[in-house]
């Protein structure tokens, strides 16, 4: 049976074989990179579960994705960062890329079971991560401002001065800028409230058409004012700062200048604007909450799940465990960088640093997901058998980077061989799934192919080691030569596996 859709997931036995190969390679890498290799691979696996959940429609699944995505991202990026903290400081600059490649291998191996890659899953996971980042990001900014205000009192004084200017006209040109800002905000808030309010449903039947037209007209006018003055007040502020305001005002008819000046300096107008903004925002918030409670609960919960899930969790962890997180950072920070950390704690405070430590990995994770989605759109990642391709590419790239850093030849050849076996096994399982369906009884055929692929990988590994041992003393190896030899070994192993598959 053939399918018209692109098949990405292998059959069960092939998927388990890919997972076992990746686990063996990560265990081998742990002898060189310690527990960081395991942490990075497990973080990639958690991300695969998260991206798989993000592509589902259930609110609970999206909630789980928003919780697991920060956990996986923090694990991967923390392992990458800690790989640079060994003494001498920043000794292995390419170590983070090896760990990132191992994380990609773990991601691909687990994504074969979770549908966490391909078909737009990564793009949806990116949107969940962005929504998750919003709340802790705002909390981090607020914590920074509160700490600075507690030390200097400058922010409270500045806010009080801005509030005085906003409420009470001063008789100076700044009143025009404030008037433009308030008018733009008032128009936007009124448009949001009018668009959300059920005015047509509440109107009498014979007047509903007229109410609908009036509502549309009001929303269009308010949005036009918002867009016009959102640009105009910026231009007015720039003109005020640069001193070009007088020359610009001189070209405007005196009647318009007089009307704008009168409106800007009118004391009763500003409280009216503030009241309109408050009533509009309260109405909009109340109507949205009412629709959340009485409308489509599934869709509403799905929209708020990312923020309520990982966002609230990150804020709670950052605020409650701020001291513990900062203490852990002190213990893992090299002695040379410890004064810099202490200065940051003294200036910004422990809650702000703890929240920033949680936000930065989320931002990095969003960047990695965006880059991966871009590679998929550019067809750099195969559409068929995507999980196996990601797992194999991660292992081969880890071997390539480790080889550039003069890692042991056995370790490098082992990663390359494991990557090629993972690719061959996963691709074979995807082919069976495309031809016979994933539920077909193909375990015996798969086991035979997996065993043959492993035998070829082992032979290629020992052959590469024997060739390296025979030529080790012939010349002084260089990094380009070692990389070229690694690529040649990978191409040869790929040819052997391809021959076996045929």
XYZ file of C-alpha atoms in Angstrom:
502
model
C 0.000 0.000 0.000
C 1.417 3.381 -0.975
C 0.456 6.728 0.520
C 0.228 10.142 -1.109
C 1.496 11.981 1.963
C 5.147 12.313 2.899
C 6.192 9.579 5.333
C 8.607 10.755 8.025
C 8.321 8.193 10.817
C 9.928 4.759 10.488
C 8.405 1.489 11.621
C 8.643 0.499 15.273
C 11.657 -1.817 15.085
C 13.623 0.583 12.885
C 12.787 3.484 15.195
C 13.941 1.538 18.239
C 17.143 0.613 16.392
C 17.865 4.284 15.622
C 17.207 5.149 19.266
C 19.575 2.380 20.427
C 22.329 3.505 18.042
C 22.059 7.116 19.231
C 22.049 6.005 22.881
C 25.204 3.949 22.283
C 26.928 6.885 20.580
C 25.979 9.267 23.392
C 27.243 6.797 25.989
C 30.525 6.589 24.071
C 30.702 10.396 23.926
C 30.210 10.602 27.697
C 33.705 9.145 28.182
C 35.079 12.268 26.453
C 32.570 14.989 27.421
C 31.285 13.577 30.687
C 27.682 13.940 31.762
C 27.279 16.989 29.520
C 26.875 14.679 26.516
C 24.034 12.838 28.236
C 22.396 16.087 29.377
C 22.529 17.525 25.850
C 21.076 14.374 24.258
C 18.319 14.112 26.884
C 17.536 17.801 26.358
C 17.176 17.167 22.630
C 14.882 14.224 23.359
C 12.704 16.406 25.611
C 12.512 18.993 22.837
C 11.338 16.282 20.440
C 8.521 15.424 22.848
C 7.709 19.136 23.162
C 7.548 19.765 19.422
C 5.361 16.696 19.013
C 2.930 17.948 21.657
C 2.922 21.460 20.180
C 1.519 20.154 16.896
C -1.542 18.654 18.591
C -4.860 20.400 19.151
C -5.522 19.435 22.781
C -4.974 22.317 25.249
C -3.306 19.936 27.706
C -0.811 18.919 25.003
C 0.060 22.537 24.260
C 0.398 23.157 28.000
C 2.815 20.237 28.234
C 4.784 21.546 25.253
C 5.148 24.951 26.895
C 6.527 23.297 30.041
C 8.836 20.790 28.334
C 10.260 23.202 25.748
C 11.995 25.408 28.364
C 13.254 22.309 30.203
C 14.777 20.825 27.060
C 16.157 24.130 25.846
C 17.746 24.937 29.206
C 19.321 21.460 29.330
C 20.876 21.756 25.856
C 22.093 25.332 26.199
C 23.324 24.797 29.769
C 25.391 21.820 28.618
C 26.838 23.934 25.810
C 27.687 26.773 28.194
C 29.200 24.514 30.864
C 31.458 22.913 28.272
C 33.300 26.250 28.073
C 33.735 26.699 31.827
C 36.499 24.139 32.268
C 39.985 25.392 33.006
C 41.778 26.756 31.139
C 38.783 28.972 30.456
C 37.311 28.672 26.935
C 39.848 25.948 26.091
C 37.574 23.914 23.804
C 35.720 26.514 21.737
C 34.144 23.845 19.523
C 32.872 21.663 22.375
C 29.443 23.387 22.416
C 28.941 22.444 18.765
C 29.670 18.786 19.529
C 27.074 18.861 22.304
C 24.588 20.658 20.058
C 25.074 17.939 17.432
C 24.487 15.247 20.075
C 21.318 17.088 21.123
C 20.177 17.029 17.481
C 20.831 13.280 17.407
C 18.724 12.759 20.518
C 16.046 15.013 19.038
C 15.860 13.032 15.803
C 15.846 9.627 17.506
C 12.906 10.512 19.784
C 11.068 12.496 17.084
C 10.601 9.204 15.224
C 8.020 8.331 17.898
C 6.521 11.771 18.663
C 6.158 13.301 15.160
C 8.201 16.169 16.578
C 9.847 17.118 13.296
C 8.483 17.707 9.821
C 5.045 18.778 8.709
C 5.309 22.171 10.421
C 5.813 20.745 13.934
C 8.953 22.814 14.535
C 7.211 26.008 13.408
C 4.347 25.419 15.803
C 6.814 24.672 18.584
C 8.514 27.997 17.810
C 5.224 29.852 18.330
C 4.718 28.051 21.651
C 8.245 28.966 22.806
C 7.704 32.627 21.841
C 4.445 32.716 23.815
C 6.183 31.035 26.746
C 9.006 33.604 26.697
C 6.717 36.660 26.873
C 5.751 36.483 30.546
C 9.202 35.745 32.070
C 10.711 38.341 29.734
C 8.362 41.022 31.026
C 8.997 39.834 34.595
C 12.767 40.133 34.083
C 12.435 43.691 32.767
C 10.149 44.589 35.666
C 12.574 43.106 38.196
C 15.434 45.138 36.726
C 13.427 48.364 36.946
C 12.327 47.639 40.511
C 15.896 46.947 41.631
C 17.227 50.101 39.974
C 14.426 52.117 41.510
C 15.132 50.676 44.970
C 18.772 51.763 44.672
C 18.354 55.217 43.118
C 14.673 56.198 43.223
C 15.170 57.586 39.725
C 12.467 55.497 38.045
C 9.781 56.481 40.556
C 10.677 60.139 40.124
C 10.683 59.803 36.356
C 7.316 58.033 36.380
C 5.862 60.720 38.634
C 7.129 63.462 36.319
C 5.686 61.736 33.257
C 2.347 61.270 35.040
C 2.222 64.966 35.947
C 2.916 65.970 32.340
C 0.321 63.503 31.045
C -2.453 64.670 33.390
C -1.830 68.399 33.707
C -1.046 70.690 30.732
C 2.142 72.701 31.182
C 1.594 75.384 28.557
C 4.744 74.241 26.722
C 5.226 72.524 23.338
C 5.450 69.150 25.084
C 1.655 69.353 25.519
C 1.229 68.767 21.780
C 3.267 65.556 21.906
C 1.324 64.305 24.948
C -1.952 65.161 23.233
C -0.983 63.161 20.138
C 0.008 60.141 22.270
C -3.203 60.195 24.307
C -5.354 60.674 21.214
C -3.691 57.718 19.477
C -4.069 55.465 22.514
C -7.671 56.545 23.056
C -8.550 55.787 19.425
C -6.911 52.364 19.555
C -8.578 51.391 22.838
C -11.971 52.575 21.586
C -11.543 50.570 18.367
C -10.700 47.408 20.318
C -13.709 47.813 22.612
C -16.100 48.576 19.743
C -14.869 45.601 17.748
C -15.218 43.203 20.713
C -18.567 44.490 21.994
C -21.717 42.641 20.797
C -23.372 45.878 19.705
C -25.119 44.323 16.708
C -26.515 41.425 18.742
C -27.904 43.805 21.406
C -29.502 46.206 18.917
C -33.175 45.863 17.832
C -33.655 43.711 14.745
C -34.745 46.570 12.477
C -31.649 48.611 13.428
C -28.965 45.914 13.294
C -27.795 46.807 9.795
C -27.399 50.463 10.765
C -25.581 49.522 13.989
C -23.254 47.201 12.055
C -22.399 49.971 9.575
C -21.863 52.470 12.373
C -19.624 50.046 14.273
C -17.517 49.335 11.186
C -17.242 53.056 10.490
C -16.218 53.781 14.088
C -13.558 51.056 14.060
C -12.151 52.234 10.711
C -12.010 55.857 11.833
C -10.391 55.010 15.180
C -7.792 52.757 13.572
C -7.034 55.449 10.982
C -6.491 57.983 13.762
C -4.284 55.499 15.606
C -2.094 54.853 12.577
C -1.906 58.540 11.619
C -1.048 59.878 15.038
C 1.189 56.923 15.898
C 3.459 58.316 13.193
C 2.662 61.997 13.789
C 3.565 62.064 17.486
C 6.938 60.461 16.762
C 7.617 63.116 14.141
C 6.522 65.828 16.558
C 8.773 64.494 19.309
C 11.770 64.319 16.963
C 11.076 67.855 15.820
C 10.860 68.997 19.442
C 14.165 67.369 20.376
C 16.048 68.551 17.283
C 14.684 72.099 17.461
C 13.009 71.883 14.052
C 9.542 72.312 15.498
C 9.372 76.075 14.952
C 10.167 75.815 11.238
C 7.638 72.998 10.786
C 4.903 74.847 12.664
C 5.538 77.983 10.628
C 4.403 76.149 7.482
C 1.101 75.017 9.046
C -1.918 77.384 8.771
C -2.389 79.447 11.913
C -5.974 78.244 12.359
C -4.884 74.596 12.645
C -2.057 75.531 15.004
C -4.495 77.423 17.194
C -7.010 74.571 17.309
C -4.334 71.968 18.130
C -2.834 74.210 20.795
C -6.221 74.800 22.382
C -7.032 71.098 22.450
C -3.597 70.170 23.767
C -3.802 72.669 26.633
C -7.462 72.013 27.533
C -7.529 70.643 31.083
C -10.944 68.834 30.961
C -9.976 66.948 27.779
C -7.206 64.826 29.273
C -9.274 63.282 32.112
C -11.912 62.496 29.494
C -9.310 60.704 27.366
C -8.025 58.735 30.341
C -11.586 57.764 31.288
C -12.281 56.619 27.716
C -9.110 54.536 27.695
C -9.912 52.940 31.054
C -13.526 52.138 30.166
C -12.536 50.758 26.756
C -9.800 48.531 28.147
C -12.012 47.261 30.970
C -14.815 46.529 28.512
C -12.444 44.750 26.152
C -10.925 42.664 28.954
C -14.345 41.775 30.373
C -15.698 40.752 26.984
C -12.635 38.623 26.232
C -12.906 36.874 29.592
C -16.615 36.304 29.011
C -15.913 34.713 25.644
C -13.200 32.599 27.240
C -15.717 31.334 29.786
C -18.712 30.864 27.474
C -17.209 30.354 24.016
C -15.045 27.643 22.501
C -13.193 26.420 25.592
C -10.870 24.207 23.562
C -9.567 26.996 21.334
C -9.438 29.526 24.163
C -7.464 27.205 26.421
C -5.154 26.307 23.547
C -4.297 29.995 23.099
C -3.569 30.705 26.741
C -1.901 27.367 27.538
C 1.655 28.414 26.524
C 1.617 31.525 28.701
C -0.101 29.816 31.627
C 2.174 26.778 31.321
C 5.856 27.430 30.854
C 5.553 31.200 31.284
C 4.083 31.075 34.775
C 6.397 28.203 35.712
C 9.481 30.174 34.620
C 8.362 33.272 36.543
C 7.615 31.231 39.670
C 10.975 29.457 39.544
C 12.839 32.691 38.838
C 11.224 34.577 41.731
C 10.934 31.869 44.395
C 14.287 30.187 43.787
C 16.267 33.283 42.791
C 18.785 32.966 45.628
C 19.353 29.243 44.982
C 19.855 29.825 41.249
C 22.339 32.635 41.827
C 24.223 30.533 44.396
C 24.449 27.682 41.904
C 25.766 30.133 39.317
C 28.425 31.311 41.781
C 29.579 27.745 42.368
C 29.877 26.928 38.652
C 31.380 30.259 37.572
C 35.176 30.240 37.061
C 37.138 32.337 39.533
C 38.176 34.807 36.844
C 34.550 35.660 36.011
C 33.246 35.701 39.595
C 33.742 39.490 40.150
C 31.677 40.177 37.036
C 28.838 38.027 38.382
C 28.963 39.750 41.777
C 28.767 43.178 40.134
C 25.755 42.057 38.116
C 24.035 40.766 41.273
C 24.707 44.048 43.062
C 23.368 46.194 40.195
C 20.380 44.172 38.954
C 19.476 41.964 41.925
C 19.049 38.216 42.257
C 15.440 37.945 40.888
C 16.327 39.815 37.704
C 19.380 37.636 37.061
C 17.481 34.431 37.803
C 14.691 35.413 35.401
C 17.219 36.476 32.770
C 18.975 33.112 33.147
C 15.661 31.439 32.287
C 14.747 33.844 29.482
C 18.058 33.682 27.604
C 17.879 29.912 26.999
C 14.318 30.352 25.756
C 15.483 33.022 23.325
C 18.325 30.756 22.207
C 15.884 27.865 21.798
C 13.584 30.052 19.694
C 16.560 30.935 17.493
C 17.522 27.258 17.065
C 13.945 26.274 16.198
C 13.684 29.147 13.740
C 16.957 28.112 12.081
C 15.789 24.491 11.882
C 12.462 25.545 10.371
C 14.345 27.656 7.811
C 16.511 24.656 6.869
C 13.383 22.602 6.375
C 11.830 25.285 4.172
C 15.018 25.427 2.104
C 14.808 21.619 1.657
C 18.163 21.217 3.425
C 16.517 18.545 5.593
C 15.031 15.597 3.659
C 11.248 15.618 3.660
C 11.132 11.816 3.787
C 12.581 10.221 6.896
C 13.250 13.553 8.590
C 13.829 12.155 12.138
C 16.392 9.613 10.932
C 18.118 12.270 8.837
C 18.373 14.628 11.820
C 19.714 11.876 14.095
C 22.301 10.737 11.542
C 23.381 14.283 10.716
C 23.816 15.051 14.415
C 26.107 12.072 14.956
C 28.176 12.707 11.830
C 28.552 16.421 12.605
C 29.557 15.602 16.181
C 32.237 13.289 14.818
C 33.433 15.910 12.338
C 33.769 18.659 14.968
C 35.401 16.278 17.444
C 37.862 15.251 14.720
C 38.813 18.884 14.115
C 39.623 19.121 17.841
C 42.001 16.132 17.565
C 39.744 13.695 19.389
C 40.704 10.039 19.382
C 40.246 8.402 15.944
C 38.197 5.559 17.407
C 35.705 7.999 18.893
C 35.407 9.971 15.647
C 35.025 6.877 13.429
C 32.501 5.445 15.884
C 30.278 8.524 15.653
C 30.432 8.556 11.855
C 29.658 4.821 11.656
C 26.777 5.202 14.120
C 25.382 8.084 12.081
C 25.416 6.116 8.852
C 23.829 3.067 10.501
C 21.138 5.278 12.013
C 20.411 6.834 8.626
C 20.282 3.497 6.788
C 18.079 1.878 9.437
C 15.723 4.835 9.711
C 15.433 5.260 5.949
C 14.691 1.561 5.528
C 11.987 1.755 8.183
C 10.449 4.793 6.488
C 10.446 2.952 3.160
C 8.619 0.015 4.725
C 6.119 2.361 6.355
C 5.470 4.037 3.011
C 4.990 0.758 1.195
C 3.240 -1.459 3.737
C 1.954 0.876 6.493
C 3.539 1.147 9.962
C 1.148 -1.448 11.425
C 2.170 -4.204 9.012
C 4.020 -7.235 10.528
C 7.545 -6.438 9.312
C 9.579 -7.084 12.471
C 11.504 -10.090 11.082
C 12.533 -8.284 7.892
C 13.538 -5.214 9.865
C 15.649 -7.203 12.319
C 17.535 -8.828 9.443
C 18.248 -5.467 7.838
C 19.219 -3.837 11.137
C 21.624 -6.674 11.921
C 23.201 -6.443 8.470
C 23.513 -2.662 8.733
C 25.184 -2.937 12.137
C 27.617 -5.540 10.790
C 28.566 -3.248 7.917
C 28.980 -0.334 10.336
C 31.234 -2.375 12.620
C 33.350 -3.570 9.680
C 33.670 -0.005 8.389
C 34.633 1.213 11.860
C 37.374 -1.381 12.271
C 38.503 -0.858 8.695
C 38.854 2.879 9.248
C 40.777 2.271 12.484
C 43.087 -0.198 10.740
C 43.703 2.233 7.889
C 44.430 5.022 10.348
C 46.833 2.811 12.302
C 48.656 1.779 9.141
C 49.159 5.369 7.972
C 49.587 7.101 11.351
C 53.363 7.318 11.184
C 53.667 8.261 7.540
C 53.306 12.001 8.026
C 52.396 14.660 10.535
C 48.604 15.033 10.408
C 47.075 18.437 10.005
C 43.554 19.571 10.783
C 42.505 19.966 7.091
C 43.977 16.567 6.264
C 42.237 14.963 9.217
C 38.933 16.530 8.204
C 39.405 15.400 4.606
C 40.145 11.860 5.805
C 37.028 11.953 7.966
C 34.866 13.069 5.039
C 36.377 10.377 2.842
C 35.670 7.742 5.487
C 32.088 8.971 5.795
C 31.540 8.861 2.025
C 32.975 5.356 1.861
C 30.812 4.152 4.705
C 27.757 5.729 3.086
C 28.551 3.887 -0.139
C 28.812 0.580 1.739
C 25.498 1.129 3.510
C 23.818 2.203 0.263
C 25.114 -0.935 -1.424
C 23.693 -3.027 1.397
C 20.329 -1.284 1.113
C 20.150 -2.086 -2.594
